[in-house]
Amino acid sequence: MSESLVVCDVAEDLVEKLRKFRFRKETNNAAIIMKIDKDKQLVVLDEEHEGISPDELKDELPERRTHFRLLFSYKYQHDDGRVSYPLCFIFSSPVGCKPEQQMMYAGSKNKLVQTAELTKVFEIRNTEDLTEEWLHEKLGFFH
């Protein structure tokens, strides 16, 4: 049931920003952090970061929030020396959240993934796990 549940739409200005982010030409790491505006029932832009490592990004994630959504353009060095820039959608849904919040975030996650045409979707339970090693392990499946 949650696969088709859409609780929140994606704000139009965020849709445009995600489209531009997808086709960015820069070769540094960059991130877009998104949140849900509960009153408007919209996924909206929270913060943007340029030239940021996964470890620095972890420190930027708001601790006061129970969930976060993150789109990360990451400079990934393959074992054979090639470099790619995958777009990674990282979704957090920590244990112990209110069921209402979990439903709102889970339902809008699928809408956001479809809207932004994302293929590398990862879930994380603890922000401390967001490290360079974790990301390399996750991206290793996409050789």
CSV table of C-alpha atoms in Angstrom, one decimal:
chain,number,residue,atom,x,y,z
A,1,MET,CA,0.0,0.0,0.0
A,2,SER,CA,2.8,2.5,0.9
A,3,GLU,CA,4.3,2.0,-2.6
A,4,SER,CA,1.4,4.1,-4.1
A,5,LEU,CA,0.7,6.3,-1.2
A,6,VAL,CA,1.4,10.0,-2.0
A,7,VAL,CA,0.9,12.2,1.0
A,8,CYS,CA,2.9,15.2,-0.1
A,9,ASP,CA,3.6,16.7,-3.5
A,10,VAL,CA,6.9,18.2,-4.6
A,11,ALA,CA,7.0,22.0,-4.8
A,12,GLU,CA,7.3,23.3,-8.4
A,13,ASP,CA,10.4,25.3,-7.7
A,14,LEU,CA,12.1,22.2,-6.1
A,15,VAL,CA,11.2,20.2,-9.2
A,16,GLU,CA,13.0,22.7,-11.4
A,17,LYS,CA,16.0,22.9,-9.0
A,18,LEU,CA,16.2,19.0,-9.1
A,19,ARG,CA,16.1,19.0,-12.9
A,20,LYS,CA,19.0,21.6,-13.1
A,21,PHE,CA,20.9,19.7,-10.4
A,22,ARG,CA,20.6,16.5,-12.4
A,23,PHE,CA,22.4,18.1,-15.4
A,24,ARG,CA,24.9,20.2,-13.5
A,25,LYS,CA,28.4,20.4,-15.2
A,26,GLU,CA,30.5,21.0,-12.0
A,27,THR,CA,32.8,18.1,-11.0
A,28,ASN,CA,32.7,18.7,-7.2
A,29,ASN,CA,30.4,17.1,-4.7
A,30,ALA,CA,27.1,18.9,-4.1
A,31,ALA,CA,24.0,18.3,-2.1
A,32,ILE,CA,20.4,19.4,-1.9
A,33,ILE,CA,18.7,18.8,1.5
A,34,MET,CA,14.9,18.6,1.4
A,35,LYS,CA,12.2,18.6,4.0
A,36,ILE,CA,8.4,18.4,4.2
A,37,ASP,CA,6.3,21.5,4.9
A,38,LYS,CA,3.5,19.8,6.8
A,39,ASP,CA,1.1,22.7,6.5
A,40,LYS,CA,1.3,22.9,2.7
A,41,GLN,CA,1.9,19.1,2.3
A,42,LEU,CA,4.9,19.8,0.0
A,43,VAL,CA,8.4,18.5,-0.2
A,44,VAL,CA,10.5,21.8,-0.3
A,45,LEU,CA,14.1,22.8,-0.4
A,46,ASP,CA,15.8,23.1,2.9
A,47,GLU,CA,19.5,23.7,2.2
A,48,GLU,CA,22.1,23.5,-0.7
A,49,HIS,CA,25.8,22.7,-0.4
A,50,GLU,CA,28.7,22.8,-2.9
A,51,GLY,CA,32.1,21.1,-2.5
A,52,ILE,CA,31.1,19.0,0.5
A,53,SER,CA,32.3,15.5,1.5
A,54,PRO,CA,29.9,12.9,2.9
A,55,ASP,CA,31.5,13.4,6.4
A,56,GLU,CA,31.0,17.2,6.2
A,57,LEU,CA,27.5,16.6,4.9
A,58,LYS,CA,26.7,14.4,7.9
A,59,ASP,CA,27.6,17.4,10.2
A,60,GLU,CA,25.2,19.7,8.2
A,61,LEU,CA,22.2,17.4,8.6
A,62,PRO,CA,19.7,18.9,11.1
A,63,GLU,CA,19.7,16.8,14.2
A,64,ARG,CA,16.4,18.3,15.4
A,65,ARG,CA,14.5,16.6,12.5
A,66,THR,CA,13.5,13.0,12.6
A,67,HIS,CA,13.7,12.6,8.8
A,68,PHE,CA,15.7,14.0,6.0
A,69,ARG,CA,15.9,13.7,2.3
A,70,LEU,CA,19.1,14.3,0.5
A,71,LEU,CA,20.1,14.4,-3.1
A,72,PHE,CA,23.9,14.1,-3.4
A,73,SER,CA,26.0,14.5,-6.6
A,74,TYR,CA,29.1,12.5,-5.7
A,75,LYS,CA,32.5,12.3,-7.4
A,76,TYR,CA,32.9,8.5,-7.4
A,77,GLN,CA,36.2,6.9,-8.3
A,78,HIS,CA,35.7,3.4,-9.7
A,79,ASP,CA,38.2,0.6,-9.0
A,80,ASP,CA,39.4,0.8,-12.7
A,81,GLY,CA,40.2,4.5,-12.4
A,82,ARG,CA,37.1,5.8,-14.1
A,83,VAL,CA,35.2,8.7,-12.5
A,84,SER,CA,31.5,9.2,-12.5
A,85,TYR,CA,29.1,11.6,-10.8
A,86,PRO,CA,26.1,9.5,-9.6
A,87,LEU,CA,23.1,11.2,-8.1
A,88,CYS,CA,22.3,9.5,-4.8
A,89,PHE,CA,19.0,10.0,-3.0
A,90,ILE,CA,19.5,9.3,0.7
A,91,PHE,CA,16.4,9.0,2.8
A,92,SER,CA,16.4,8.8,6.6
A,93,SER,CA,13.6,7.3,8.7
A,94,PRO,CA,15.0,6.8,12.1
A,95,VAL,CA,13.5,4.2,14.5
A,96,GLY,CA,11.0,5.6,17.0
A,97,CYS,CA,9.3,8.2,14.8
A,98,LYS,CA,5.6,8.8,15.1
A,99,PRO,CA,3.6,6.6,12.7
A,100,GLU,CA,2.0,9.7,11.2
A,101,GLN,CA,5.4,11.2,10.3
A,102,GLN,CA,6.6,7.8,8.9
A,103,MET,CA,3.6,7.6,6.6
A,104,MET,CA,4.0,11.2,5.4
A,105,TYR,CA,7.6,10.7,4.6
A,106,ALA,CA,7.3,7.2,3.2
A,107,GLY,CA,4.4,8.2,1.0
A,108,SER,CA,6.1,11.3,-0.4
A,109,LYS,CA,9.5,9.5,-0.9
A,110,ASN,CA,8.1,7.5,-3.8
A,111,LYS,CA,6.7,10.7,-5.4
A,112,LEU,CA,10.0,12.5,-5.1
A,113,VAL,CA,12.0,9.6,-6.5
A,114,GLN,CA,9.6,9.4,-9.6
A,115,THR,CA,9.5,13.2,-10.1
A,116,ALA,CA,13.3,13.5,-10.0
A,117,GLU,CA,13.8,10.2,-12.0
A,118,LEU,CA,16.2,8.9,-9.4
A,119,THR,CA,17.7,5.4,-9.6
A,120,LYS,CA,20.3,5.3,-6.7
A,121,VAL,CA,18.0,5.4,-3.7
A,122,PHE,CA,19.4,4.5,-0.3
A,123,GLU,CA,17.9,4.5,3.2
A,124,ILE,CA,19.9,5.3,6.3
A,125,ARG,CA,18.7,4.9,9.9
A,126,ASN,CA,21.4,6.8,11.7
A,127,THR,CA,23.1,9.9,10.3
A,128,GLU,CA,26.4,8.8,11.8
A,129,ASP,CA,26.4,6.0,9.2
A,130,LEU,CA,26.7,8.6,6.4
A,131,THR,CA,30.4,8.2,5.6
A,132,GLU,CA,32.6,8.0,2.5
A,133,GLU,CA,32.9,4.2,3.1
A,134,TRP,CA,29.2,3.7,3.4
A,135,LEU,CA,28.6,5.6,0.1
A,136,HIS,CA,31.3,3.6,-1.7
A,137,GLU,CA,29.8,0.3,-0.5
A,138,LYS,CA,26.3,1.4,-1.7
A,139,LEU,CA,27.6,2.6,-5.1
A,140,GLY,CA,29.7,-0.6,-5.5
A,141,PHE,CA,26.5,-2.4,-6.5
A,142,PHE,CA,26.1,-0.1,-9.6
A,143,HIS,CA,29.3,-1.2,-11.5
